[in-house]
Short mmCIF file of C-alpha atoms and ligand atoms in Angstrom, two decimals:
data_model
loop_
_atom_site.label_atom_id
_atom_site.label_comp_id
_atom_site.label_asym_id
_atom_site.label_seq_id
_atom_site.Cartn_x
_atom_site.Cartn_y
_atom_site.Cartn_z
CA UNK I 1 25.25 -62.16 -6.93
CA UNK I 2 25.75 -59.12 -8.96
CA UNK I 3 25.31 -55.81 -7.20
CA UNK I 4 21.70 -53.74 -7.79
CA UNK I 5 21.74 -49.92 -7.22
CA UNK I 6 18.13 -48.44 -5.63
CA UNK I 7 17.15 -46.75 -8.84
CA UNK I 8 17.08 -50.26 -10.50
CA UNK I 9 14.74 -52.43 -7.91
CA UNK I 10 11.28 -51.90 -10.33
CA UNK I 11 13.06 -54.56 -12.71
CA UNK I 12 14.08 -57.31 -10.23
CA UNK I 13 10.64 -57.58 -8.84
CA UNK I 14 10.14 -61.03 -7.17
CA UNK I 15 13.80 -61.89 -7.61
CA UNK I 16 16.97 -62.47 -5.07
CA UNK I 17 18.69 -58.58 -5.21
CA UNK I 18 22.66 -58.26 -3.80
CA UNK I 19 22.23 -54.24 -2.51
CA UNK I 20 25.07 -51.93 -1.58
CA UNK I 21 24.85 -48.82 0.52
CA UNK I 22 25.43 -46.91 4.30
CA UNK I 23 23.50 -47.10 6.96
CA UNK I 24 20.07 -43.90 5.93
CA UNK I 25 18.08 -44.88 8.48
CA UNK I 26 16.70 -47.61 10.82
CA UNK I 27 13.47 -48.50 12.77
CA UNK I 28 12.39 -50.97 14.83
CA UNK I 29 8.31 -51.92 15.42
CA UNK I 30 7.34 -54.65 17.81
CA UNK I 31 7.70 -57.61 15.35
CA UNK I 32 9.59 -56.11 12.32
CA UNK I 33 12.77 -54.11 11.59
CA UNK I 34 12.89 -51.32 8.55
CA UNK I 35 16.58 -50.07 7.78
CA UNK I 36 16.68 -47.57 4.24
CA UNK I 37 20.02 -48.23 2.61
CA UNK I 38 21.71 -45.10 0.30
CA UNK I 39 23.73 -46.18 -2.01
CA UNK I 40 24.70 -43.27 -5.10
CA UNK I 41 21.59 -43.36 -6.73
CA UNK I 42 19.63 -43.02 -3.85
CA UNK I 43 17.43 -44.60 -1.35
CA UNK I 44 16.26 -47.95 -0.78
CA UNK I 45 13.78 -49.43 1.96
CA UNK I 46 14.44 -52.68 3.62
CA UNK I 47 12.40 -55.22 5.90
CA UNK I 48 14.44 -57.35 7.77
CA UNK I 49 13.98 -61.07 8.76
CA UNK I 50 15.91 -60.60 12.14
CA UNK I 51 16.84 -57.08 14.04
CA UNK I 52 19.96 -55.67 13.76
CA UNK I 53 21.36 -53.10 15.80
CA UNK I 54 24.02 -51.12 13.88
CA UNK I 55 25.63 -47.65 13.82
CA UNK I 56 24.29 -44.85 11.20
CA UNK I 57 26.80 -44.97 7.84
CA UNK I 58 27.34 -48.29 9.40
CA UNK I 59 28.89 -49.98 4.98
CA UNK I 60 26.41 -53.04 4.39
CA UNK I 61 25.54 -55.55 1.61
CA UNK I 62 22.09 -56.55 1.89
CA UNK I 63 20.48 -59.56 0.09
CA UNK I 64 16.25 -60.42 0.00
CA UNK I 65 13.78 -60.28 -2.43
CA UNK I 66 12.09 -56.87 -3.72
CA UNK I 67 8.20 -56.84 -3.57
CA UNK I 68 5.79 -54.45 -4.74
CA UNK I 69 3.01 -54.57 -1.91
CA UNK I 70 3.06 -52.50 0.62
CA UNK I 71 5.70 -50.78 -1.53
CA UNK I 72 8.63 -51.05 -3.85
CA UNK I 73 10.71 -52.39 -0.64
CA UNK I 74 13.82 -55.79 0.05
CA UNK I 75 11.81 -58.43 1.78
CA UNK I 76 13.24 -61.29 3.98
CA UNK I 77 16.74 -59.52 4.25
CA UNK I 78 20.06 -61.21 5.20
CA UNK I 79 22.95 -58.12 5.66
CA UNK I 80 26.45 -58.38 6.10
CA UNK I 81 28.39 -55.61 7.90
CA UNK I 82 31.18 -54.62 5.20
CA UNK I 83 32.58 -51.95 7.59
CA UNK I 84 32.48 -50.55 10.30
CA UNK I 85 32.14 -47.15 11.60
CA UNK I 86 34.84 -46.67 14.43
CA UNK I 87 31.71 -44.12 16.35
CA UNK I 88 28.94 -42.06 15.14
CA UNK I 89 30.14 -39.64 12.84
CA UNK I 90 29.83 -36.17 14.14
CA UNK I 91 27.10 -34.67 10.98
CA UNK I 92 24.65 -36.27 8.80
CA UNK I 93 25.97 -36.94 5.91
CA UNK I 94 24.12 -37.21 2.38
CA UNK I 95 25.65 -38.56 -0.71
CA UNK I 96 24.18 -36.67 -3.85
CA UNK I 97 25.72 -37.53 -7.82
CA UNK I 98 29.40 -38.77 -8.33
CA UNK I 99 30.65 -35.90 -8.85
CA UNK I 100 34.11 -33.56 -9.73
CA UNK I 101 36.25 -32.21 -6.98
CA UNK I 102 39.03 -29.85 -6.77
CA UNK I 103 41.61 -30.76 -4.16
CA UNK I 104 44.21 -28.69 -2.69
CA UNK I 105 47.62 -28.92 -4.00
CA UNK I 106 49.53 -27.47 -1.38
CA UNK I 107 49.27 -30.58 1.52
CA UNK I 108 50.94 -31.43 4.73
CA UNK I 109 52.19 -35.22 3.66
CA UNK I 110 53.67 -36.74 1.31
CA UNK I 111 51.10 -39.10 -0.26
CA UNK I 112 53.06 -41.59 -3.49
CA UNK I 113 56.60 -42.16 -1.06
CA UNK I 114 59.22 -39.11 0.07
CA UNK I 115 61.73 -39.51 -2.95
CA UNK I 116 60.00 -37.00 -5.13
CA UNK I 117 57.97 -34.03 -3.15
CA UNK I 118 58.86 -30.66 -2.86
CA UNK I 119 59.00 -29.50 -0.79
CA UNK I 120 57.08 -25.49 0.03
CA UNK I 121 58.40 -23.38 2.92
CA UNK I 122 54.81 -22.12 4.14
CA UNK I 123 54.99 -19.72 6.54
CA UNK I 124 57.85 -21.46 8.03
CA UNK I 125 56.46 -24.51 8.22
CA UNK I 126 57.02 -27.18 6.00
CA UNK I 127 54.33 -27.83 3.03
CA UNK I 128 54.56 -29.73 0.19
CA UNK I 129 53.34 -29.66 -3.70
CA UNK I 130 51.04 -32.71 -4.20
CA UNK I 131 51.86 -35.18 -5.87
CA UNK I 132 48.18 -36.40 -6.47
CA UNK I 133 45.19 -36.04 -5.01
CA UNK I 134 45.15 -39.39 -3.80
CA UNK I 135 44.10 -39.15 -0.28
CA UNK I 136 41.21 -36.43 -0.91
CA UNK I 137 39.52 -38.55 -3.61
CA UNK I 138 39.37 -41.43 -1.05
CA UNK I 139 38.18 -39.72 1.36
CA UNK I 140 34.89 -38.16 -0.87
CA UNK I 141 34.69 -41.46 -1.75
CA UNK I 142 32.67 -41.97 1.42
CA UNK I 143 30.71 -38.22 0.70
CA UNK I 144 29.85 -39.18 -2.94
CA UNK I 145 30.72 -42.77 -3.40
CA UNK I 146 32.23 -42.24 -6.92
CA UNK I 147 34.46 -38.57 -8.09
CA UNK I 148 36.72 -37.58 -9.89
CA UNK I 149 39.63 -34.97 -10.70
CA UNK I 150 40.93 -32.95 -13.54
CA UNK I 151 44.17 -31.57 -12.31
CA UNK I 152 47.95 -30.95 -11.70
CA UNK I 153 50.52 -33.87 -9.76
CA UNK I 154 53.53 -32.57 -8.70
CA UNK I 155 57.45 -34.80 -8.56
CA UNK I 156 60.48 -33.71 -7.79
CA UNK I 157 61.64 -36.50 -10.50
CA UNK I 158 65.40 -36.35 -10.31
CA UNK I 159 65.61 -38.26 -14.09
CA UNK I 160 65.76 -36.48 -17.28
CA UNK I 161 63.65 -39.13 -19.03
CA UNK I 162 61.40 -37.99 -21.85
CA UNK I 163 58.42 -39.99 -19.23
CA UNK I 164 59.08 -37.90 -16.17
CA UNK I 165 58.12 -34.45 -15.80
CA UNK I 166 58.00 -32.35 -12.70
CA UNK I 167 54.44 -30.72 -13.11
CA UNK I 168 51.98 -32.65 -15.13
CA UNK I 169 47.90 -33.48 -16.12
CA UNK I 170 46.87 -36.36 -14.20
CA UNK I 171 42.68 -37.99 -14.63
CA UNK I 172 41.24 -39.20 -11.28
CA UNK I 173 38.96 -41.28 -10.56
CA UNK I 174 37.83 -43.04 -7.44
CA UNK I 175 35.02 -45.62 -6.48
CA UNK I 176 33.36 -47.48 -3.94
CA UNK I 177 32.00 -50.31 -3.37
CA UNK I 178 34.21 -52.21 -5.77
CA UNK I 179 35.12 -55.92 -4.38
CA UNK I 180 38.34 -56.67 -6.21
CA UNK I 181 40.45 -54.20 -8.17
CA UNK I 182 39.25 -55.47 -11.07
CA UNK I 183 36.01 -53.57 -11.32
CA UNK I 184 38.74 -49.97 -11.25
CA UNK I 185 40.09 -52.27 -14.08
CA UNK I 186 36.66 -52.57 -15.67
CA UNK I 187 36.48 -48.89 -15.22
CA UNK I 188 39.39 -47.51 -16.17
CA UNK I 189 39.63 -49.90 -19.31
CA UNK I 190 36.38 -47.97 -20.17
CA UNK I 191 37.63 -45.08 -19.90
CA UNK I 192 40.75 -45.40 -22.12
CA UNK I 193 39.12 -47.18 -24.47
CA UNK I 194 36.62 -44.12 -24.68
CA UNK I 195 39.71 -41.58 -25.38
CA UNK I 196 42.06 -43.60 -27.72
CA UNK I 197 38.73 -44.40 -29.68
CA UNK I 198 39.74 -48.21 -29.40
CA UNK I 199 38.32 -51.66 -28.73
CA UNK I 200 38.84 -54.07 -26.19
CA UNK I 201 38.99 -56.83 -24.75
CA UNK I 202 42.87 -55.24 -22.46
CA UNK I 203 44.46 -58.74 -21.89
CA UNK I 204 45.78 -58.93 -17.95
CA UNK I 205 48.99 -60.20 -17.15
CA UNK I 206 49.83 -61.18 -13.59
CA UNK I 207 53.32 -59.35 -12.95
CA UNK I 208 54.74 -62.46 -11.06
CA UNK I 209 54.82 -63.70 -14.82
CA UNK I 210 55.85 -60.99 -16.77
CA UNK I 211 59.18 -59.94 -14.68
CA UNK I 212 62.51 -60.07 -15.37
CA UNK I 213 63.55 -62.60 -13.25
CA UNK I 214 63.51 -62.53 -9.73
CA UNK I 215 63.47 -58.05 -10.28
CA UNK I 216 60.42 -55.81 -7.46
CA UNK I 217 59.26 -54.29 -10.37
CA UNK I 218 59.12 -53.23 -14.31
CA UNK I 219 61.49 -51.37 -15.83
CA UNK I 220 61.01 -49.41 -18.99
CA UNK I 221 62.90 -52.55 -21.01
CA UNK I 222 60.18 -55.03 -19.74
CA UNK I 223 56.99 -52.68 -20.13
CA UNK I 224 58.29 -52.53 -23.84
CA UNK I 225 58.53 -56.21 -23.75
CA UNK I 226 55.17 -57.31 -22.46
CA UNK I 227 53.91 -54.79 -24.47
CA UNK I 228 55.24 -55.99 -27.95
CA UNK I 229 54.50 -59.67 -25.99
CA UNK I 230 50.71 -59.07 -25.19
CA UNK I 231 49.83 -56.06 -27.45
CA UNK I 232 48.91 -52.33 -27.55
CA UNK I 233 47.69 -52.05 -24.32
CA UNK I 234 48.02 -54.28 -21.76
CA UNK I 235 47.07 -54.49 -18.00
CA UNK I 236 49.89 -55.86 -15.20
CA UNK I 237 48.17 -56.74 -12.10
CA UNK I 238 49.79 -57.81 -8.77
CA UNK I 239 53.04 -55.96 -8.18
CA UNK I 240 54.67 -56.12 -5.23
CA UNK I 241 52.38 -55.08 -2.09
CA UNK I 242 56.24 -53.67 -0.87
CA UNK I 243 56.41 -51.78 -3.67
CA UNK I 244 53.15 -49.91 -3.71
CA UNK I 245 51.65 -47.20 -2.20
CA UNK I 246 51.18 -47.70 2.00
CA UNK I 247 47.06 -47.52 1.11
CA UNK I 248 46.86 -49.99 -1.33
CA UNK I 249 45.45 -53.20 -0.80
CA UNK I 250 46.98 -56.48 -0.18
CA UNK I 251 45.89 -60.02 -2.04
CA UNK I 252 44.46 -61.12 1.19
CA UNK I 253 45.34 -64.17 0.04
CA UNK I 254 48.90 -63.62 -1.05
CA UNK I 255 49.34 -60.34 0.70
CA UNK I 256 53.14 -60.06 -0.73
CA UNK I 257 51.02 -59.54 -4.10
CA UNK I 258 48.87 -56.36 -3.69
CA UNK I 259 45.39 -55.57 -5.28
CA UNK I 260 47.42 -52.76 -7.30
CA UNK I 261 47.47 -53.12 -11.38
CA UNK I 262 49.49 -50.73 -14.35
CA UNK I 263 48.20 -50.21 -17.59
CA UNK I 264 50.85 -49.77 -20.27
CA UNK I 265 50.34 -48.66 -23.56
CA UNK I 266 52.32 -49.30 -26.41
CA UNK I 267 56.02 -49.33 -24.32
CA UNK I 268 54.50 -47.43 -21.23
CA UNK I 269 52.85 -46.83 -18.23
CA UNK I 270 50.17 -44.27 -18.51
CA UNK I 271 47.81 -46.00 -16.03
CA UNK I 272 48.38 -46.79 -12.45
CA UNK I 273 45.47 -47.57 -9.83
CA UNK I 274 44.86 -50.54 -7.18
CA UNK I 275 41.83 -51.96 -4.54
CA UNK I 276 42.46 -49.20 -1.40
CA UNK I 277 42.89 -50.08 2.00
CA UNK I 278 39.34 -49.34 4.14
CA UNK I 279 39.78 -50.65 7.39
CA UNK I 280 40.90 -47.65 10.02
CA UNK I 281 42.67 -50.58 12.14
CA UNK I 282 44.76 -51.46 8.60
CA UNK I 283 45.94 -48.12 7.86
CA UNK I 284 48.05 -47.44 10.86
CA UNK I 285 49.33 -51.36 10.49
CA UNK I 286 50.29 -50.15 7.26
CA UNK I 287 51.98 -47.13 8.05
CA UNK I 288 53.18 -48.44 10.74
CA UNK I 289 55.55 -51.10 8.72
CA UNK I 290 56.69 -48.83 6.10
CA UNK I 291 58.12 -46.58 9.17
CA UNK I 292 55.28 -43.85 8.15
CA UNK I 293 54.05 -42.00 11.50
CA UNK I 294 50.11 -42.33 11.40
CA UNK I 295 49.89 -38.70 13.09
CA UNK I 296 51.08 -37.23 9.89
CA UNK I 297 48.14 -38.50 8.12
CA UNK I 298 45.83 -38.27 11.30
CA UNK I 299 42.99 -35.91 8.90
CA UNK I 300 43.01 -39.29 5.63
CA UNK I 301 42.83 -40.90 8.41
CA UNK I 302 39.72 -39.55 9.57
CA UNK I 303 38.08 -40.07 7.18
CA UNK I 304 38.63 -44.03 7.69
CA UNK I 305 36.65 -44.26 11.08
CA UNK I 306 33.38 -43.33 10.13
CA UNK I 307 32.67 -46.00 7.58
CA UNK I 308 34.15 -46.27 4.54
CA UNK I 309 33.35 -49.00 1.71
CA UNK I 310 35.43 -51.33 -0.37
CA UNK I 311 37.19 -48.49 -3.35
CA UNK I 312 39.68 -47.83 -5.10
CA UNK I 313 40.76 -45.53 -8.17
CA UNK I 314 43.02 -44.75 -10.57
CA UNK I 315 45.44 -42.29 -12.39
CA UNK I 316 46.02 -41.82 -15.89
CA UNK I 317 48.68 -39.71 -17.55
CA UNK I 318 47.39 -37.27 -19.34
CA UNK I 319 51.18 -36.08 -20.75
CA UNK I 320 51.91 -39.90 -21.44
CA UNK I 321 48.89 -40.88 -22.86
CA UNK I 322 49.05 -38.17 -25.21
CA UNK I 323 52.26 -39.18 -26.00
CA UNK I 324 51.84 -42.77 -26.45
CA UNK I 325 47.87 -41.98 -28.56
CA UNK I 326 49.96 -39.51 -31.14
CA UNK I 327 53.96 -41.50 -31.43
CA UNK I 328 55.48 -37.99 -29.91
CA UNK I 329 56.63 -39.92 -27.28
CA UNK I 330 58.76 -36.83 -25.11
CA UNK I 331 55.96 -35.68 -22.61
CA UNK I 332 57.62 -32.00 -23.94
CA UNK I 333 56.14 -32.65 -26.61
CA UNK I 334 52.50 -33.43 -25.56
CA UNK I 335 53.03 -30.82 -22.19
CA UNK I 336 52.17 -26.77 -23.22
CA UNK I 337 54.93 -24.99 -21.02
CA UNK I 338 57.09 -28.29 -19.56
CA UNK I 339 58.46 -28.20 -16.35
CA UNK I 340 61.45 -30.50 -15.59
CA UNK I 341 64.35 -30.53 -14.08
CA UNK I 342 66.52 -27.48 -15.86
CA UNK I 343 63.16 -25.79 -17.13
CA UNK I 344 61.67 -22.91 -15.67
CA UNK I 345 60.39 -20.62 -17.55
CA UNK I 346 58.70 -19.59 -19.67
P1 AMO W 401 51.73 -43.15 -10.12
O1 AMO W 401 52.46 -42.11 -9.42
O2 AMO W 401 51.99 -44.24 -10.36
O3 AMO W 401 49.95 -43.60 -8.71
O4 AMO W 401 50.94 -41.90 -11.28
C1 AMO W 401 49.88 -42.43 -11.54
C2 AMO W 401 50.27 -42.00 -13.53
O5 AMO W 401 50.84 -40.64 -13.28
C3 AMO W 401 52.16 -40.49 -14.64
N1 AMO W 401 53.21 -39.83 -14.43
C4 AMO W 401 53.96 -38.98 -14.26
N2 AMO W 401 54.30 -37.97 -15.37
C5 AMO W 401 54.69 -37.20 -15.78
N3 AMO W 401 55.54 -37.15 -15.48
C6 AMO W 401 55.92 -37.71 -13.96
N4 AMO W 401 57.28 -37.33 -13.37
C7 AMO W 401 54.95 -38.44 -13.60
N5 AMO W 401 54.53 -39.53 -12.80
C8 AMO W 401 53.46 -40.32 -12.92
C9 AMO W 401 51.99 -42.21 -15.24
C10 AMO W 401 50.81 -42.96 -13.95
O6 AMO W 401 50.86 -43.29 -13.85
N6 AMO W 401 48.06 -42.24 -6.57
C11 AMO W 401 48.19 -42.98 -7.39
C12 AMO W 401 47.26 -43.16 -8.56
C13 AMO W 401 46.36 -44.26 -8.23
O7 AMO W 401 46.17 -45.20 -7.50
O8 AMO W 401 45.34 -43.71 -8.35
C14 AMO W 401 49.80 -41.94 -8.25
O9 AMO W 401 49.54 -41.01 -8.20
O10 AMO W 401 51.10 -41.88 -16.20
#
């Protein structure tokens, strides 16, 4: 059943609906129990068929019937827990409208793997230039539900290619209460089609069906071939979990394949995205499985201790999108004052 936002309940009076959000408040009377559920649009009052004991900020899915007497509420509700906070949050959280965020570019850990990260001497300590706002945008889903950021990303790319720069503008988005990566792809599609003034739908192929032989990733030649066979814009989903970053959600039925995707445009990847892990324990397992120390991600992992909804997001590489749209091809042509291996001025 499609999720209904709290602000749309009035349009569903008499119907069975599904709403999702955080437990904002709860109240128990002698023979009835009330919850107030908060989503990005506002609050919904829920009257429970059976009382439940839940921590504040538990992430919930509620099914019930919309009534208007004595007021607009969801009655006979069944409650399912989507994510359980490990402990009560230290402060009360309120979540207004979707927000543009600006996150630090000097950071303490590599988010996209350690291979192409710029190291900085930070008052005698090691710091890094942010490869992406990944961990921050995820944490802010727990506050605003939907966030986006337009900002610089830094990659110490050893390759001298027309598709890699050391610094580029990344258009990042992250959204909560998704079912799986397909919901993220729907938002990606709307966003990219609007930017390109193009029409969809964009075809989706599975990695297994388009890779060359047993290769664990797509080569630039593969990307060109896939677009030649399937269209200008093509989603590839289901990349091998081992090849994606640790925060990527595996396909629950076949964990070797992930819920990560790329969007190819005229033969080149311009977007990466995925559903993310959202449970604290899953992060500990995923980090350890990759030989990464959970201690260096402690600040990030903290967000997952207080109840994060299922979420996902994507990043559009702006110079790549422009290079493909204009036919210029080389990112040095679409970036003001480009930075690459040999260029640090002007
Ligand atoms: P990824 O590392 O695939 O994913 O980067 C996202 C997009 O950024 C662009 N890009 C680059 N553009 C120019 N020069 C580079 N060196 C470079 N590296 C990447 C590409 C790519 O598709 N955190 C994830 C995104 C997410 O899952 O939300 C990430 O950074 O267009």
